JSON list of C-alpha atoms in Angstrom, two decimals:
[
{"chain": "A", "resi": 1, "resn": "UNK", "atom": "CA", "xyz": [-56.05, -53.02, -49.25]},
{"chain": "A", "resi": 2, "resn": "UNK", "atom": "CA", "xyz": [-53.92, -53.90, -52.05]},
{"chain": "A", "resi": 3, "resn": "UNK", "atom": "CA", "xyz": [-51.44, -51.92, -53.51]},
{"chain": "A", "resi": 4, "resn": "UNK", "atom": "CA", "xyz": [-51.95, -49.05, -56.25]},
{"chain": "A", "resi": 5, "resn": "UNK", "atom": "CA", "xyz": [-52.28, -50.12, -59.60]},
{"chain": "A", "resi": 6, "resn": "UNK", "atom": "CA", "xyz": [-53.35, -47.87, -62.66]},
{"chain": "A", "resi": 7, "resn": "UNK", "atom": "CA", "xyz": [-55.97, -49.23, -64.86]},
{"chain": "A", "resi": 8, "resn": "UNK", "atom": "CA", "xyz": [-54.72, -47.56, -67.23]},
{"chain": "A", "resi": 9, "resn": "UNK", "atom": "CA", "xyz": [-51.15, -48.85, -66.95]},
{"chain": "A", "resi": 10, "resn": "UNK", "atom": "CA", "xyz": [-50.66, -50.34, -70.22]},
{"chain": "A", "resi": 11, "resn": "UNK", "atom": "CA", "xyz": [-52.05, -47.19, -72.39]},
{"chain": "A", "resi": 12, "resn": "UNK", "atom": "CA", "xyz": [-48.89, -44.68, -70.99]},
{"chain": "A", "resi": 13, "resn": "UNK", "atom": "CA", "xyz": [-46.17, -46.70, -71.30]},
{"chain": "A", "resi": 14, "resn": "UNK", "atom": "CA", "xyz": [-48.05, -47.40, -75.38]},
{"chain": "A", "resi": 15, "resn": "UNK", "atom": "CA", "xyz": [-48.65, -43.80, -75.24]},
{"chain": "A", "resi": 16, "resn": "UNK", "atom": "CA", "xyz": [-45.19, -42.32, -73.99]},
{"chain": "A", "resi": 17, "resn": "UNK", "atom": "CA", "xyz": [-42.91, -44.26, -75.96]},
{"chain": "A", "resi": 18, "resn": "UNK", "atom": "CA", "xyz": [-45.27, -43.07, -79.27]},
{"chain": "A", "resi": 19, "resn": "UNK", "atom": "CA", "xyz": [-44.72, -39.28, -77.28]},
{"chain": "A", "resi": 20, "resn": "UNK", "atom": "CA", "xyz": [-40.39, -40.45, -77.54]},
{"chain": "A", "resi": 21, "resn": "UNK", "atom": "CA", "xyz": [-40.40, -42.09, -81.24]},
{"chain": "A", "resi": 22, "resn": "UNK", "atom": "CA", "xyz": [-42.52, -38.73, -82.26]},
{"chain": "A", "resi": 23, "resn": "UNK", "atom": "CA", "xyz": [-39.59, -36.45, -79.93]},
{"chain": "A", "resi": 24, "resn": "UNK", "atom": "CA", "xyz": [-36.68, -38.68, -81.87]},
{"chain": "A", "resi": 25, "resn": "UNK", "atom": "CA", "xyz": [-37.86, -38.26, -85.67]},
{"chain": "A", "resi": 26, "resn": "UNK", "atom": "CA", "xyz": [-38.21, -34.45, -84.80]},
{"chain": "A", "resi": 27, "resn": "UNK", "atom": "CA", "xyz": [-34.76, -34.34, -83.54]},
{"chain": "A", "resi": 28, "resn": "UNK", "atom": "CA", "xyz": [-34.12, -36.42, -86.70]},
{"chain": "A", "resi": 29, "resn": "UNK", "atom": "CA", "xyz": [-35.39, -33.75, -88.47]},
{"chain": "A", "resi": 30, "resn": "UNK", "atom": "CA", "xyz": [-34.47, -31.14, -87.15]},
{"chain": "A", "resi": 31, "resn": "UNK", "atom": "CA", "xyz": [-29.81, -32.71, -87.12]},
{"chain": "A", "resi": 32, "resn": "UNK", "atom": "CA", "xyz": [-30.73, -32.71, -90.89]},
{"chain": "A", "resi": 33, "resn": "UNK", "atom": "CA", "xyz": [-31.80, -29.15, -91.03]},
{"chain": "A", "resi": 34, "resn": "UNK", "atom": "CA", "xyz": [-28.46, -28.19, -89.12]},
{"chain": "A", "resi": 35, "resn": "UNK", "atom": "CA", "xyz": [-26.72, -30.31, -91.58]},
{"chain": "A", "resi": 36, "resn": "UNK", "atom": "CA", "xyz": [-28.85, -28.28, -94.96]},
{"chain": "A", "resi": 37, "resn": "UNK", "atom": "CA", "xyz": [-27.90, -25.37, -92.85]},
{"chain": "A", "resi": 38, "resn": "UNK", "atom": "CA", "xyz": [-24.31, -25.96, -92.91]},
{"chain": "A", "resi": 39, "resn": "UNK", "atom": "CA", "xyz": [-23.88, -27.29, -96.22]},
{"chain": "A", "resi": 40, "resn": "UNK", "atom": "CA", "xyz": [-25.57, -24.22, -96.86]},
{"chain": "A", "resi": 41, "resn": "UNK", "atom": "CA", "xyz": [-22.72, -22.00, -95.68]},
{"chain": "A", "resi": 42, "resn": "UNK", "atom": "CA", "xyz": [-20.40, -23.78, -97.39]},
{"chain": "A", "resi": 43, "resn": "UNK", "atom": "CA", "xyz": [-21.44, -23.17, -100.66]},
{"chain": "A", "resi": 44, "resn": "UNK", "atom": "CA", "xyz": [-21.48, -19.48, -99.77]},
{"chain": "A", "resi": 45, "resn": "UNK", "atom": "CA", "xyz": [-17.87, -19.68, -98.72]},
{"chain": "A", "resi": 46, "resn": "UNK", "atom": "CA", "xyz": [-17.40, -21.24, -102.19]},
{"chain": "A", "resi": 47, "resn": "UNK", "atom": "CA", "xyz": [-20.13, -18.01, -103.98]},
{"chain": "A", "resi": 48, "resn": "UNK", "atom": "CA", "xyz": [-17.75, -15.75, -102.52]},
{"chain": "A", "resi": 49, "resn": "UNK", "atom": "CA", "xyz": [-14.44, -17.05, -102.55]},
{"chain": "A", "resi": 50, "resn": "UNK", "atom": "CA", "xyz": [-14.97, -18.45, -106.76]},
{"chain": "A", "resi": 51, "resn": "UNK", "atom": "CA", "xyz": [-16.42, -14.58, -106.89]},
{"chain": "A", "resi": 52, "resn": "UNK", "atom": "CA", "xyz": [-13.04, -12.88, -105.69]},
{"chain": "A", "resi": 53, "resn": "UNK", "atom": "CA", "xyz": [-11.20, -16.05, -107.94]},
{"chain": "A", "resi": 54, "resn": "UNK", "atom": "CA", "xyz": [-13.17, -13.88, -110.47]},
{"chain": "A", "resi": 55, "resn": "UNK", "atom": "CA", "xyz": [-12.28, -10.42, -109.74]},
{"chain": "A", "resi": 56, "resn": "UNK", "atom": "CA", "xyz": [-8.88, -11.00, -109.09]},
{"chain": "A", "resi": 57, "resn": "UNK", "atom": "CA", "xyz": [-8.41, -12.80, -112.73]},
{"chain": "A", "resi": 58, "resn": "UNK", "atom": "CA", "xyz": [-10.77, -10.69, -114.29]},
{"chain": "A", "resi": 59, "resn": "UNK", "atom": "CA", "xyz": [-8.09, -8.03, -113.24]},
{"chain": "A", "resi": 60, "resn": "UNK", "atom": "CA", "xyz": [-5.35, -9.91, -114.30]},
{"chain": "A", "resi": 61, "resn": "UNK", "atom": "CA", "xyz": [-7.05, -10.58, -117.85]},
{"chain": "A", "resi": 62, "resn": "UNK", "atom": "CA", "xyz": [-8.33, -13.85, -118.78]},
{"chain": "A", "resi": 63, "resn": "UNK", "atom": "CA", "xyz": [-9.37, -15.75, -121.68]},
{"chain": "A", "resi": 64, "resn": "UNK", "atom": "CA", "xyz": [-13.17, -16.37, -122.89]},
{"chain": "A", "resi": 65, "resn": "UNK", "atom": "CA", "xyz": [-13.29, -19.68, -122.34]},
{"chain": "A", "resi": 66, "resn": "UNK", "atom": "CA", "xyz": [-11.88, -19.55, -118.41]},
{"chain": "A", "resi": 67, "resn": "UNK", "atom": "CA", "xyz": [-14.92, -16.50, -117.94]},
{"chain": "A", "resi": 68, "resn": "UNK", "atom": "CA", "xyz": [-17.27, -18.88, -119.53]},
{"chain": "A", "resi": 69, "resn": "UNK", "atom": "CA", "xyz": [-16.29, -21.31, -117.07]},
{"chain": "A", "resi": 70, "resn": "UNK", "atom": "CA", "xyz": [-15.90, -19.56, -113.93]},
{"chain": "A", "resi": 71, "resn": "UNK", "atom": "CA", "xyz": [-19.55, -18.55, -114.86]},
{"chain": "A", "resi": 72, "resn": "UNK", "atom": "CA", "xyz": [-20.18, -21.81, -115.05]},
{"chain": "A", "resi": 73, "resn": "UNK", "atom": "CA", "xyz": [-19.08, -22.48, -111.80]},
{"chain": "A", "resi": 74, "resn": "UNK", "atom": "CA", "xyz": [-20.64, -19.26, -109.96]},
{"chain": "A", "resi": 75, "resn": "UNK", "atom": "CA", "xyz": [-23.95, -20.91, -111.50]},
{"chain": "A", "resi": 76, "resn": "UNK", "atom": "CA", "xyz": [-23.65, -24.02, -109.84]},
{"chain": "A", "resi": 77, "resn": "UNK", "atom": "CA", "xyz": [-23.30, -22.85, -106.83]},
{"chain": "A", "resi": 78, "resn": "UNK", "atom": "CA", "xyz": [-25.90, -20.09, -106.93]},
{"chain": "A", "resi": 79, "resn": "UNK", "atom": "CA", "xyz": [-28.32, -23.36, -107.98]},
{"chain": "A", "resi": 80, "resn": "UNK", "atom": "CA", "xyz": [-26.80, -25.38, -105.32]},
{"chain": "A", "resi": 81, "resn": "UNK", "atom": "CA", "xyz": [-28.07, -22.24, -102.75]},
{"chain": "A", "resi": 82, "resn": "UNK", "atom": "CA", "xyz": [-31.41, -22.38, -104.34]},
{"chain": "A", "resi": 83, "resn": "UNK", "atom": "CA", "xyz": [-32.22, -26.04, -104.17]},
{"chain": "A", "resi": 84, "resn": "UNK", "atom": "CA", "xyz": [-30.84, -26.00, -100.01]},
{"chain": "A", "resi": 85, "resn": "UNK", "atom": "CA", "xyz": [-33.12, -23.28, -99.33]},
{"chain": "A", "resi": 86, "resn": "UNK", "atom": "CA", "xyz": [-35.81, -25.35, -101.07]},
{"chain": "A", "resi": 87, "resn": "UNK", "atom": "CA", "xyz": [-34.16, -28.50, -98.89]},
{"chain": "A", "resi": 88, "resn": "UNK", "atom": "CA", "xyz": [-34.35, -26.45, -95.33]},
{"chain": "A", "resi": 89, "resn": "UNK", "atom": "CA", "xyz": [-37.43, -24.83, -96.47]},
{"chain": "A", "resi": 90, "resn": "UNK", "atom": "CA", "xyz": [-39.03, -28.41, -96.83]},
{"chain": "A", "resi": 91, "resn": "UNK", "atom": "CA", "xyz": [-37.40, -29.16, -93.07]},
{"chain": "A", "resi": 92, "resn": "UNK", "atom": "CA", "xyz": [-39.31, -26.53, -91.64]},
{"chain": "A", "resi": 93, "resn": "UNK", "atom": "CA", "xyz": [-42.38, -27.72, -93.02]},
{"chain": "A", "resi": 94, "resn": "UNK", "atom": "CA", "xyz": [-41.78, -31.06, -91.90]},
{"chain": "A", "resi": 95, "resn": "UNK", "atom": "CA", "xyz": [-40.48, -30.02, -88.60]},
{"chain": "A", "resi": 96, "resn": "UNK", "atom": "CA", "xyz": [-43.31, -27.73, -87.76]},
{"chain": "A", "resi": 97, "resn": "UNK", "atom": "CA", "xyz": [-45.80, -30.98, -88.92]},
{"chain": "A", "resi": 98, "resn": "UNK", "atom": "CA", "xyz": [-43.78, -32.89, -86.32]},
{"chain": "A", "resi": 99, "resn": "UNK", "atom": "CA", "xyz": [-44.15, -30.59, -83.52]},
{"chain": "A", "resi": 100, "resn": "UNK", "atom": "CA", "xyz": [-47.68, -30.83, -83.84]},
{"chain": "A", "resi": 101, "resn": "UNK", "atom": "CA", "xyz": [-47.63, -34.14, -83.66]},
{"chain": "A", "resi": 102, "resn": "UNK", "atom": "CA", "xyz": [-45.01, -34.17, -80.35]},
{"chain": "A", "resi": 103, "resn": "UNK", "atom": "CA", "xyz": [-47.87, -31.66, -78.38]},
{"chain": "A", "resi": 104, "resn": "UNK", "atom": "CA", "xyz": [-50.31, -34.41, -78.95]},
{"chain": "A", "resi": 105, "resn": "UNK", "atom": "CA", "xyz": [-48.69, -37.04, -78.35]},
{"chain": "A", "resi": 106, "resn": "UNK", "atom": "CA", "xyz": [-47.57, -34.66, -75.01]},
{"chain": "A", "resi": 107, "resn": "UNK", "atom": "CA", "xyz": [-50.85, -33.62, -73.97]},
{"chain": "A", "resi": 108, "resn": "UNK", "atom": "CA", "xyz": [-52.48, -38.16, -74.51]},
{"chain": "A", "resi": 109, "resn": "UNK", "atom": "CA", "xyz": [-49.64, -38.71, -71.71]},
{"chain": "A", "resi": 110, "resn": "UNK", "atom": "CA", "xyz": [-50.18, -35.00, -69.45]},
{"chain": "A", "resi": 111, "resn": "UNK", "atom": "CA", "xyz": [-53.69, -36.52, -69.59]},
{"chain": "A", "resi": 112, "resn": "UNK", "atom": "CA", "xyz": [-52.88, -40.39, -68.83]},
{"chain": "A", "resi": 113, "resn": "UNK", "atom": "CA", "xyz": [-51.12, -39.11, -65.65]},
{"chain": "A", "resi": 114, "resn": "UNK", "atom": "CA", "xyz": [-53.51, -36.91, -64.84]},
{"chain": "A", "resi": 115, "resn": "UNK", "atom": "CA", "xyz": [-56.02, -39.67, -64.23]},
{"chain": "A", "resi": 116, "resn": "UNK", "atom": "CA", "xyz": [-53.32, -41.39, -62.50]},
{"chain": "A", "resi": 117, "resn": "UNK", "atom": "CA", "xyz": [-53.19, -38.96, -59.94]},
{"chain": "A", "resi": 118, "resn": "UNK", "atom": "CA", "xyz": [-56.27, -38.24, -59.91]},
{"chain": "A", "resi": 119, "resn": "UNK", "atom": "CA", "xyz": [-57.00, -42.07, -59.00]},
{"chain": "A", "resi": 120, "resn": "UNK", "atom": "CA", "xyz": [-54.19, -43.04, -56.09]},
{"chain": "A", "resi": 121, "resn": "UNK", "atom": "CA", "xyz": [-55.65, -39.73, -55.00]},
{"chain": "A", "resi": 122, "resn": "UNK", "atom": "CA", "xyz": [-59.20, -41.84, -54.83]},
{"chain": "A", "resi": 123, "resn": "UNK", "atom": "CA", "xyz": [-56.52, -44.92, -53.90]},
{"chain": "A", "resi": 124, "resn": "UNK", "atom": "CA", "xyz": [-55.57, -42.83, -50.63]},
{"chain": "A", "resi": 125, "resn": "UNK", "atom": "CA", "xyz": [-58.35, -42.11, -50.02]},
{"chain": "A", "resi": 126, "resn": "UNK", "atom": "CA", "xyz": [-60.32, -45.11, -49.31]},
{"chain": "A", "resi": 127, "resn": "UNK", "atom": "CA", "xyz": [-56.81, -46.66, -48.16]},
{"chain": "A", "resi": 128, "resn": "UNK", "atom": "CA", "xyz": [-57.26, -43.76, -45.27]},
{"chain": "A", "resi": 129, "resn": "UNK", "atom": "CA", "xyz": [-61.15, -44.39, -44.32]},
{"chain": "A", "resi": 130, "resn": "UNK", "atom": "CA", "xyz": [-59.43, -48.13, -44.22]},
{"chain": "A", "resi": 131, "resn": "UNK", "atom": "CA", "xyz": [-57.23, -47.67, -41.85]},
{"chain": "A", "resi": 132, "resn": "UNK", "atom": "CA", "xyz": [-60.23, -45.40, -39.68]},
{"chain": "A", "resi": 133, "resn": "UNK", "atom": "CA", "xyz": [-62.30, -47.97, -40.06]},
{"chain": "A", "resi": 134, "resn": "UNK", "atom": "CA", "xyz": [-60.11, -50.58, -38.58]},
{"chain": "A", "resi": 135, "resn": "UNK", "atom": "CA", "xyz": [-59.15, -48.19, -35.79]},
{"chain": "A", "resi": 136, "resn": "UNK", "atom": "CA", "xyz": [-62.68, -47.43, -34.91]},
{"chain": "A", "resi": 137, "resn": "UNK", "atom": "CA", "xyz": [-63.38, -51.10, -34.67]},
{"chain": "A", "resi": 138, "resn": "UNK", "atom": "CA", "xyz": [-59.82, -51.89, -32.66]},
{"chain": "A", "resi": 139, "resn": "UNK", "atom": "CA", "xyz": [-60.59, -49.36, -30.48]},
{"chain": "A", "resi": 140, "resn": "UNK", "atom": "CA", "xyz": [-64.49, -50.07, -30.15]},
{"chain": "A", "resi": 141, "resn": "UNK", "atom": "CA", "xyz": [-63.76, -54.20, -29.69]},
{"chain": "A", "resi": 142, "resn": "UNK", "atom": "CA", "xyz": [-61.29, -53.71, -26.87]},
{"chain": "A", "resi": 143, "resn": "UNK", "atom": "CA", "xyz": [-63.68, -50.60, -24.89]},
{"chain": "A", "resi": 144, "resn": "UNK", "atom": "CA", "xyz": [-66.22, -54.26, -25.51]},
{"chain": "A", "resi": 145, "resn": "UNK", "atom": "CA", "xyz": [-64.10, -56.33, -24.38]},
{"chain": "A", "resi": 146, "resn": "UNK", "atom": "CA", "xyz": [-62.49, -54.50, -21.68]},
{"chain": "A", "resi": 147, "resn": "UNK", "atom": "CA", "xyz": [-58.47, -54.28, -21.68]}
]
């Protein structure tokens, strides 16, 4: 009997490549989101530092121009934090969509793997039947022709 070969092996290989590509896209999106979260964390630290500096300068006294400048920096940092929040939110939505794509790709690969398993089980069954038939024929021939 010839060696087992899954009839949809090329399709399975193609689907596995798609799944891997989609998983890589998901990983890339997650890495980008993590970078944005770190950037936001740095902005929050800078905001805290600027606020502390503003309070310190207020206590010792500062000119109106210095006050406007400090408030401008603080306002700029707050705007940057809001922008980062928006970027993080957009990335979260992209990640959720990509998770659905990866799940679907995984499901397609699993379906093909189950089909391959079923075909392999059928192959093994036919192989056993062929072996049994060969043994029956061999035994029958030995009886018929004698030793």
